CSV table of N, CA and C in Angstrom, one decimal:
chain,number,residue,atom,x,y,z
A,27,MET,N,-16.8,36.0,-37.7
A,27,MET,CA,-16.6,35.6,-36.5
A,27,MET,C,-17.7,35.0,-35.7
A,28,LYS,N,-17.6,33.9,-35.0
A,28,LYS,CA,-18.7,33.3,-34.5
A,28,LYS,C,-18.5,33.4,-33.0
A,29,THR,N,-19.6,33.4,-32.2
A,29,THR,CA,-19.6,33.4,-30.7
A,29,THR,C,-19.6,32.0,-30.3
A,30,LEU,N,-18.6,31.6,-29.5
A,30,LEU,CA,-18.4,30.3,-28.9
A,30,LEU,C,-19.4,30.1,-27.5
A,31,ASN,N,-20.3,29.2,-27.7
A,31,ASN,CA,-21.0,28.9,-26.4
A,31,ASN,C,-20.6,27.8,-25.7
A,32,VAL,N,-20.5,27.7,-24.5
A,32,VAL,CA,-19.8,26.6,-23.8
A,32,VAL,C,-21.0,25.6,-23.4
A,33,LYS,N,-20.5,24.4,-23.5
A,33,LYS,CA,-21.5,23.3,-23.3
A,33,LYS,C,-21.1,22.6,-22.0
A,34,ILE,N,-22.1,22.3,-21.1
A,34,ILE,CA,-21.9,21.8,-19.8
A,34,ILE,C,-21.0,20.7,-19.8
A,35,ASN,N,-21.3,19.8,-20.8
A,35,ASN,CA,-20.5,18.4,-20.9
A,35,ASN,C,-19.2,18.6,-21.1
A,36,ASP,N,-18.7,19.8,-21.8
A,36,ASP,CA,-17.3,19.9,-22.0
A,36,ASP,C,-16.5,20.6,-20.8
A,37,LEU,N,-17.1,21.0,-19.9
A,37,LEU,CA,-16.6,21.5,-18.7
A,37,LEU,C,-15.8,20.6,-17.8
A,38,LYS,N,-14.7,21.1,-17.2
A,38,LYS,CA,-14.0,20.4,-16.3
A,38,LYS,C,-13.9,21.1,-15.0
A,39,THR,N,-14.6,20.6,-13.9
A,39,THR,CA,-14.6,21.2,-12.6
A,39,THR,C,-13.5,20.9,-11.6
A,40,GLU,N,-12.9,21.8,-10.9
A,40,GLU,CA,-11.8,21.6,-10.1
A,40,GLU,C,-12.4,21.6,-8.6
A,41,TRP,N,-11.7,20.9,-7.9
A,41,TRP,CA,-11.9,20.7,-6.3
A,41,TRP,C,-10.9,21.7,-5.8
A,42,TYR,N,-11.3,22.7,-4.8
A,42,TYR,CA,-10.4,23.5,-4.1
A,42,TYR,C,-10.8,23.3,-2.6
A,43,ILE,N,-9.8,23.5,-1.7
A,43,ILE,CA,-9.9,23.3,-0.4
A,43,ILE,C,-9.5,24.9,0.3
A,44,ILE,N,-10.3,25.3,1.1
A,44,ILE,CA,-9.9,26.5,1.7
A,44,ILE,C,-10.0,26.4,3.4
A,45,ASN,N,-8.9,26.7,3.9
A,45,ASN,CA,-8.7,26.7,5.4
A,45,ASN,C,-9.4,27.9,6.1
A,46,ALA,N,-10.5,27.7,6.8
A,46,ALA,CA,-11.2,29.1,7.3
A,46,ALA,C,-10.5,29.6,8.5
A,47,TYR,N,-9.4,29.0,9.0
A,47,TYR,CA,-8.9,29.3,10.3
A,47,TYR,C,-8.6,30.8,10.4
A,48,ASN,N,-9.1,31.6,11.2
A,48,ASN,CA,-8.7,33.1,11.5
A,48,ASN,C,-9.2,33.8,10.3
A,49,LYS,N,-10.0,33.5,9.5
A,49,LYS,CA,-10.4,34.2,8.4
A,49,LYS,C,-11.8,35.1,8.8
A,50,LYS,N,-12.0,36.2,8.2
A,50,LYS,CA,-13.2,37.0,8.4
A,50,LYS,C,-14.3,36.3,7.8
A,51,LEU,N,-15.5,36.2,8.3
A,51,LEU,CA,-16.5,35.6,7.6
A,51,LEU,C,-17.1,36.2,6.3
A,52,GLY,N,-17.1,37.5,6.0
A,52,GLY,CA,-17.8,38.1,4.9
A,52,GLY,C,-16.8,38.0,3.9
A,53,ARG,N,-15.5,38.3,4.2
A,53,ARG,CA,-14.4,38.1,3.1
A,53,ARG,C,-14.2,36.6,2.6
A,54,LEU,N,-14.2,35.8,3.5
A,54,LEU,CA,-14.1,34.4,3.1
A,54,LEU,C,-15.4,34.0,2.2
A,55,SER,N,-16.6,34.4,2.6
A,55,SER,CA,-17.8,34.0,1.8
A,55,SER,C,-17.6,34.7,0.4
A,56,THR,N,-17.2,35.8,0.2
A,56,THR,CA,-17.1,36.5,-1.1
A,56,THR,C,-16.1,35.7,-2.1
A,57,LYS,N,-15.2,35.2,-1.4
A,57,LYS,CA,-14.1,34.4,-2.2
A,57,LYS,C,-14.6,33.1,-2.6
A,58,ILE,N,-15.4,32.5,-1.7
A,58,ILE,CA,-16.0,31.1,-2.0
A,58,ILE,C,-17.1,31.4,-3.1
A,59,VAL,N,-17.9,32.4,-3.1
A,59,VAL,CA,-19.0,32.6,-4.1
A,59,VAL,C,-18.3,32.9,-5.4
A,60,HIS,N,-17.0,33.6,-5.5
A,60,HIS,CA,-16.4,33.8,-6.6
A,60,HIS,C,-16.0,32.5,-7.4
A,61,PHE,N,-15.6,31.6,-6.7
A,61,PHE,CA,-15.2,30.2,-7.2
A,61,PHE,C,-16.4,29.2,-7.4
A,62,LEU,N,-17.4,29.5,-6.6
A,62,LEU,CA,-18.6,28.7,-7.0
A,62,LEU,C,-19.4,29.1,-8.1
A,63,LEU,N,-19.4,30.4,-8.4
A,63,LEU,CA,-20.0,31.0,-9.7
A,63,LEU,C,-19.1,30.7,-11.0
A,64,GLY,N,-17.9,30.4,-10.7
A,64,GLY,CA,-17.1,30.2,-11.9
A,64,GLY,C,-16.5,31.6,-12.4
A,65,LYS,N,-16.5,32.6,-11.6
A,65,LYS,CA,-16.0,33.9,-12.2
A,65,LYS,C,-14.4,33.9,-12.4
A,66,ASN,N,-13.8,32.9,-11.9
A,66,ASN,CA,-12.3,32.9,-12.0
A,66,ASN,C,-11.9,32.3,-13.3
A,67,LYS,N,-12.9,31.7,-14.1
A,67,LYS,CA,-12.7,31.2,-15.5
A,67,LYS,C,-12.9,32.1,-16.5
A,68,VAL,N,-12.3,32.0,-17.7
A,68,VAL,CA,-12.4,32.7,-18.8
A,68,VAL,C,-13.7,32.5,-19.5
A,69,ILE,N,-14.3,31.3,-19.4
A,69,ILE,CA,-15.6,30.9,-20.1
A,69,ILE,C,-16.9,31.2,-19.2
A,70,TYR,N,-16.7,32.2,-18.2
A,70,TYR,CA,-17.9,32.4,-17.3
A,70,TYR,C,-19.0,32.8,-17.9
A,71,ASN,N,-20.1,32.3,-17.7
A,71,ASN,CA,-21.5,32.7,-18.1
A,71,ASN,C,-22.4,32.7,-16.8
A,72,SER,N,-23.1,33.7,-16.7
A,72,SER,CA,-24.0,33.9,-15.6
A,72,SER,C,-25.2,32.9,-15.5
A,73,TYR,N,-25.4,32.2,-16.7
A,73,TYR,CA,-26.6,31.3,-16.7
A,73,TYR,C,-26.2,29.8,-16.8
A,74,LEU,N,-24.9,29.6,-16.6
A,74,LEU,CA,-24.5,28.2,-16.6
A,74,LEU,C,-23.9,27.8,-15.2
A,75,ASN,N,-24.0,26.6,-14.8
A,75,ASN,CA,-23.3,26.1,-13.6
A,75,ASN,C,-22.0,25.6,-14.0
A,76,ILE,N,-21.0,26.5,-14.0
A,76,ILE,CA,-19.6,26.2,-14.5
A,76,ILE,C,-18.6,26.3,-13.3
A,77,GLY,N,-19.1,26.6,-12.0
A,77,GLY,CA,-18.2,26.8,-11.0
A,77,GLY,C,-17.6,25.5,-10.5
A,78,ASP,N,-16.6,25.8,-9.6
A,78,ASP,CA,-15.8,24.6,-9.0
A,78,ASP,C,-16.4,24.1,-7.7
A,79,ASN,N,-15.9,23.0,-7.2
A,79,ASN,CA,-16.4,22.4,-6.0
A,79,ASN,C,-15.3,23.0,-4.8
A,80,ILE,N,-16.0,23.4,-3.7
A,80,ILE,CA,-15.2,24.1,-2.6
A,80,ILE,C,-15.3,23.3,-1.4
A,81,ILE,N,-14.3,23.0,-0.8
A,81,ILE,CA,-14.3,22.4,0.6
A,81,ILE,C,-13.8,23.3,1.5
A,82,VAL,N,-14.5,23.6,2.7
A,82,VAL,CA,-14.0,24.5,3.7
A,82,VAL,C,-13.9,23.7,5.0
A,83,ILE,N,-12.6,23.9,5.5
A,83,ILE,CA,-12.2,23.2,6.7
A,83,ILE,C,-12.0,24.4,7.8
A,84,ASN,N,-12.0,23.7,9.1
A,84,ASN,CA,-11.9,24.6,10.2
A,84,ASN,C,-13.0,25.7,10.3
A,85,ALA,N,-14.2,25.4,10.0
A,85,ALA,CA,-15.2,26.3,10.1
A,85,ALA,C,-15.6,26.8,11.4
A,86,ASP,N,-15.3,26.2,12.5
A,86,ASP,CA,-15.5,26.6,13.8
A,86,ASP,C,-14.4,27.6,14.2
A,87,GLN,N,-13.6,27.9,13.5
A,87,GLN,CA,-12.5,29.0,13.9
A,87,GLN,C,-12.4,30.2,12.9
A,88,ILE,N,-13.6,30.7,12.4
A,88,ILE,CA,-13.6,31.9,11.6
A,88,ILE,C,-13.6,33.0,12.7
A,89,LYS,N,-13.3,34.1,12.0
A,89,LYS,CA,-13.2,35.4,13.0
A,89,LYS,C,-14.4,36.1,12.6
A,90,ILE,N,-15.0,36.7,13.6
A,90,ILE,CA,-16.2,37.5,13.7
A,90,ILE,C,-15.8,38.9,14.2
A,91,THR,N,-16.0,39.9,13.5
A,91,THR,CA,-15.4,41.2,14.1
A,91,THR,C,-16.5,42.0,14.7
A,92,GLY,N,-16.2,43.1,15.6
A,92,GLY,CA,-17.2,43.8,16.2
A,92,GLY,C,-18.0,43.0,17.3
A,93,ASN,N,-19.2,43.4,17.5
A,93,ASN,CA,-20.1,42.9,18.5
A,93,ASN,C,-21.2,41.9,17.8
A,94,LYS,N,-20.8,41.4,16.6
A,94,LYS,CA,-21.7,40.6,16.0
A,94,LYS,C,-22.1,39.2,16.6
A,95,LEU,N,-21.2,38.8,17.4
A,95,LEU,CA,-21.4,37.4,18.0
A,95,LEU,C,-22.6,37.6,19.0
A,96,ILE,N,-22.8,38.7,19.6
A,96,ILE,CA,-24.0,38.9,20.5
A,96,ILE,C,-25.1,39.5,19.9
A,97,GLN,N,-24.8,40.6,19.1
A,97,GLN,CA,-25.9,41.4,18.4
A,97,GLN,C,-26.7,40.8,17.3
A,98,LYS,N,-25.8,40.0,16.4
A,98,LYS,CA,-26.6,39.4,15.1
A,98,LYS,C,-27.5,38.4,15.5
A,99,LYS,N,-28.7,38.4,15.0
A,99,LYS,CA,-29.8,37.5,15.3
A,99,LYS,C,-30.0,36.7,13.9
A,100,TYR,N,-30.3,35.5,14.0
A,100,TYR,CA,-30.8,34.6,13.0
A,100,TYR,C,-32.2,34.2,13.2
A,101,TYR,N,-33.2,34.3,12.3
A,101,TYR,CA,-34.5,34.0,12.6
A,101,TYR,C,-35.1,32.7,11.7
A,102,TYR,N,-35.7,31.9,12.1
A,102,TYR,CA,-36.3,30.9,11.4
A,102,TYR,C,-37.7,30.6,12.0
A,103,HIS,N,-38.5,29.9,11.1
A,103,HIS,CA,-40.0,29.5,11.5
A,103,HIS,C,-40.1,28.1,11.5
A,104,THR,N,-40.7,27.5,12.5
A,104,THR,CA,-41.0,26.0,12.6
A,104,THR,C,-42.0,25.6,11.7
A,105,GLY,N,-42.9,26.5,11.3
A,105,GLY,CA,-44.1,26.2,10.5
A,105,GLY,C,-45.4,26.1,11.1
A,106,TYR,N,-45.5,26.2,12.5
A,106,TYR,CA,-46.5,26.2,13.3
A,106,TYR,C,-46.9,27.7,13.7
A,107,PRO,N,-48.1,28.0,14.0
A,107,PRO,CA,-48.5,29.2,14.4
A,107,PRO,C,-47.7,29.7,15.7
A,108,GLY,N,-47.2,30.9,15.6
A,108,GLY,CA,-46.4,31.5,16.7
A,108,GLY,C,-45.0,30.6,16.7
A,109,GLY,N,-44.6,30.1,15.7
A,109,GLY,CA,-43.3,29.4,15.7
A,109,GLY,C,-42.1,30.1,15.3
A,110,LEU,N,-42.1,31.4,15.3
A,110,LEU,CA,-40.9,32.2,15.0
A,110,LEU,C,-39.9,32.1,15.9
A,111,ARG,N,-38.8,31.7,15.7
A,111,ARG,CA,-37.8,31.4,16.6
A,111,ARG,C,-36.5,32.4,16.2
A,112,LYS,N,-35.6,32.7,17.2
A,112,LYS,CA,-34.4,33.5,16.9
A,112,LYS,C,-33.3,32.9,17.8
A,113,THR,N,-32.0,33.1,17.2
A,113,THR,CA,-31.0,32.7,18.0
A,113,THR,C,-29.7,33.7,17.6
A,114,THR,N,-28.7,33.8,18.5
A,114,THR,CA,-27.7,34.7,18.2
A,114,THR,C,-26.7,34.1,17.4
A,115,LEU,N,-25.7,34.7,16.9
A,115,LEU,CA,-24.5,34.1,16.2
A,115,LEU,C,-23.8,33.5,17.1
A,116,LEU,N,-23.6,33.8,18.4
A,116,LEU,CA,-22.7,33.1,19.1
A,116,LEU,C,-23.3,31.7,19.6
A,117,GLU,N,-24.7,31.6,19.7
A,117,GLU,CA,-25.3,30.3,20.0
A,117,GLU,C,-25.1,29.4,18.8
A,118,LEU,N,-25.3,30.0,17.5
A,118,LEU,CA,-25.2,29.2,16.3
A,118,LEU,C,-23.8,28.7,16.0
A,119,MET,N,-22.9,29.5,16.4
A,119,MET,CA,-21.4,29.1,16.2
A,119,MET,C,-21.1,28.0,17.3
A,120,LYS,N,-21.7,27.9,18.3
A,120,LYS,CA,-21.4,26.8,19.3
A,120,LYS,C,-22.2,25.5,18.8
A,121,LYS,N,-23.4,25.7,18.4
A,121,LYS,CA,-24.2,24.6,17.9
A,121,LYS,C,-23.8,24.0,16.4
A,122,ASN,N,-23.8,24.9,15.4
A,122,ASN,CA,-23.5,24.4,14.2
A,122,ASN,C,-22.7,25.6,13.4
A,123,PRO,N,-21.4,25.6,13.4
A,123,PRO,CA,-20.6,26.6,12.8
A,123,PRO,C,-20.7,26.4,11.2
A,124,GLU,N,-21.0,25.2,10.8
A,124,GLU,CA,-21.0,25.1,9.3
A,124,GLU,C,-22.2,25.9,8.7
A,125,LYS,N,-23.3,26.1,9.5
A,125,LYS,CA,-24.5,26.6,9.0
A,125,LYS,C,-24.2,28.3,8.9
A,126,VAL,N,-23.3,28.7,9.7
A,126,VAL,CA,-23.0,30.1,9.5
A,126,VAL,C,-22.4,30.5,8.3
A,127,ILE,N,-21.5,29.7,7.9
A,127,ILE,CA,-20.8,30.0,6.5
A,127,ILE,C,-21.7,29.7,5.4
A,128,LYS,N,-22.4,28.6,5.5
A,128,LYS,CA,-23.5,28.3,4.5
A,128,LYS,C,-24.6,29.2,4.2
A,129,GLN,N,-25.1,29.9,5.3
A,129,GLN,CA,-26.1,30.9,5.2
A,129,GLN,C,-25.4,32.2,4.5
A,130,SER,N,-24.2,32.4,4.9
A,130,SER,CA,-23.6,33.6,4.4
A,130,SER,C,-23.4,33.5,2.8
A,131,VAL,N,-22.9,32.3,2.6
A,131,VAL,CA,-22.6,32.1,1.1
A,131,VAL,C,-23.9,32.1,0.4
A,132,LYS,N,-24.9,31.4,1.0
A,132,LYS,CA,-26.2,31.2,0.2
A,132,LYS,C,-26.9,32.6,-0.1
A,133,GLY,N,-26.7,33.6,0.8
A,133,GLY,CA,-27.2,34.8,0.7
A,133,GLY,C,-26.6,35.7,-0.3
A,134,MET,N,-25.4,35.4,-0.8
A,134,MET,CA,-24.7,36.1,-2.0
A,134,MET,C,-24.9,35.2,-3.3
A,135,LEU,N,-25.6,34.1,-3.4
A,135,LEU,CA,-25.9,33.4,-4.6
A,135,LEU,C,-27.2,33.9,-5.2
A,136,PRO,N,-27.5,33.6,-6.5
A,136,PRO,CA,-28.6,33.9,-7.1
A,136,PRO,C,-29.8,33.2,-6.5
A,137,LYS,N,-31.0,33.9,-6.3
A,137,LYS,CA,-32.2,33.2,-5.6
A,137,LYS,C,-33.1,32.6,-6.7
A,138,ASN,N,-32.6,31.5,-7.3
A,138,ASN,CA,-33.2,30.8,-8.2
A,138,ASN,C,-32.6,29.3,-8.3
A,139,SER,N,-33.2,28.5,-9.2
A,139,SER,CA,-32.8,27.1,-9.2
A,139,SER,C,-31.4,26.9,-9.4
A,140,LEU,N,-30.8,27.9,-10.2
A,140,LEU,CA,-29.2,27.8,-10.5
A,140,LEU,C,-28.4,28.1,-9.3
A,141,GLY,N,-29.0,28.9,-8.3
A,141,GLY,CA,-28.5,29.2,-7.0
A,141,GLY,C,-28.5,28.0,-6.2
A,142,ARG,N,-29.6,27.2,-6.2
A,142,ARG,CA,-29.7,25.9,-5.4
A,142,ARG,C,-28.7,25.0,-5.9
A,143,LEU,N,-28.4,24.8,-7.2
A,143,LEU,CA,-27.6,23.9,-7.7
A,143,LEU,C,-26.2,24.2,-7.3
A,144,ILE,N,-25.8,25.5,-7.3
A,144,ILE,CA,-24.5,25.9,-7.1
A,144,ILE,C,-24.1,25.7,-5.7
A,145,SER,N,-25.1,25.8,-4.8
A,145,SER,CA,-24.9,25.7,-3.4
A,145,SER,C,-24.5,24.2,-3.0
A,146,LYS,N,-24.9,23.3,-3.8
A,146,LYS,CA,-24.5,21.9,-3.5
A,146,LYS,C,-23.0,21.7,-3.6
A,147,LYS,N,-22.5,22.5,-4.3
A,147,LYS,CA,-21.1,22.2,-4.7
A,147,LYS,C,-20.0,22.8,-3.4
A,148,LEU,N,-20.8,23.3,-2.4
A,148,LEU,CA,-20.1,23.8,-1.3
A,148,LEU,C,-20.1,22.6,-0.2
A,149,LYS,N,-18.9,22.2,0.4
A,149,LYS,CA,-18.8,21.3,1.5
A,149,LYS,C,-18.1,22.1,2.6
A,150,ILE,N,-18.6,22.0,3.6
A,150,ILE,CA,-18.2,22.6,4.9
A,150,ILE,C,-18.1,21.8,6.0
A,151,TYR,N,-16.7,21.8,6.7
A,151,TYR,CA,-16.6,20.7,7.9
A,151,TYR,C,-16.0,21.7,9.0
A,152,LYS,N,-16.3,21.0,10.3
A,152,LYS,CA,-15.9,21.9,11.4
A,152,LYS,C,-14.6,21.8,11.7
A,153,GLY,N,-13.9,20.5,11.5
A,153,GLY,CA,-12.4,20.4,11.8
A,153,GLY,C,-11.5,20.4,10.6
A,154,LYS,N,-10.3,19.6,10.7
A,154,LYS,CA,-9.5,19.6,9.6
A,154,LYS,C,-9.8,18.3,8.6
A,155,GLN,N,-10.6,17.4,9.2
A,155,GLN,CA,-10.9,16.2,8.5
A,155,GLN,C,-11.9,16.3,7.6
A,156,HIS,N,-11.8,15.8,6.3
A,156,HIS,CA,-12.8,15.8,5.3
A,156,HIS,C,-12.8,14.6,4.6
A,157,PRO,N,-14.0,14.0,4.0
A,157,PRO,CA,-13.9,12.8,3.3
A,157,PRO,C,-13.7,13.0,1.7
A,158,HIS,N,-13.0,14.1,1.3
A,158,HIS,CA,-12.9,14.2,-0.1
A,158,HIS,C,-11.4,14.2,-0.5
A,159,ILE,N,-10.6,13.4,0.1
A,159,ILE,CA,-9.1,13.4,-0.2
A,159,ILE,C,-9.0,12.8,-1.6
A,160,SER,N,-9.8,11.9,-2.0
A,160,SER,CA,-9.6,11.2,-3.3
A,160,SER,C,-9.9,12.2,-4.4
A,161,GLN,N,-10.5,13.2,-4.3
A,161,GLN,CA,-10.8,14.3,-5.3
A,161,GLN,C,-9.5,15.1,-5.5
A,162,GLN,N,-8.5,14.9,-4.6
A,162,GLN,CA,-7.2,15.7,-4.7
A,162,GLN,C,-7.3,17.2,-4.8
A,163,PRO,N,-8.1,17.7,-3.8
A,163,PRO,CA,-8.3,19.1,-3.8
A,163,PRO,C,-7.1,20.1,-3.9
A,164,LEU,N,-7.1,21.2,-4.7
A,164,LEU,CA,-6.1,22.2,-4.6
A,164,LEU,C,-6.3,23.2,-3.6
A,165,GLU,N,-5.2,23.6,-2.9
A,165,GLU,CA,-5.4,24.6,-1.7
A,165,GLU,C,-5.5,26.0,-2.2
A,166,LEU,N,-6.4,26.8,-1.8
A,166,LEU,CA,-6.7,28.2,-2.2
A,166,LEU,C,-6.2,29.0,-0.8
A,167,LEU,N,-5.2,29.8,-1.1
A,167,LEU,CA,-4.8,30.7,-0.1
A,167,LEU,C,-5.6,32.1,-0.1
A,168,ILE,N,-6.2,32.3,0.9
A,168,ILE,CA,-7.1,33.6,0.9
A,168,ILE,C,-6.5,34.5,1.9
C-alpha cells in the first residue's frame, strides 16, 4: 500500500460566501479558518495551501458580546519612538470593520509563510456588494 501525496497543481479550490450579519465574531472566525486551512477536505495536509477562498459580506454587522466594544484594546506601533497607539474595538468597528475580522482570523492562522499565503484567500466587505460574482461562490450557512 502506498501513501498518496497531494500535489498543489491537482487541487481545485472553491469559492464560498459567508454572510456575517448578526454572527458572533469568534465563532465566525473559527469557521472561516476551518475552510481557509482546508480542514473540510479529505486531503487535508497541514503543510500545504489547499484551503478554499472565502468572501465575507456585511462585516459591519457582526455581533460583539459583553463589554468588549469598550474594554477591548488594539495596539499598533507607528515605527517612530513613542509611537505606540491604541484604539478600542468600538472605534475600530466605526472606522474599519473589515480589519476586526481580518485580525481575528489572522490570529488563528499559522505564524509563518504559509499563514501569510492563506490569509490572502480571505476577502472581507463592509456591505452586501462584492466584486467576486464571476467566481460563483457557494453560500455557507453558519
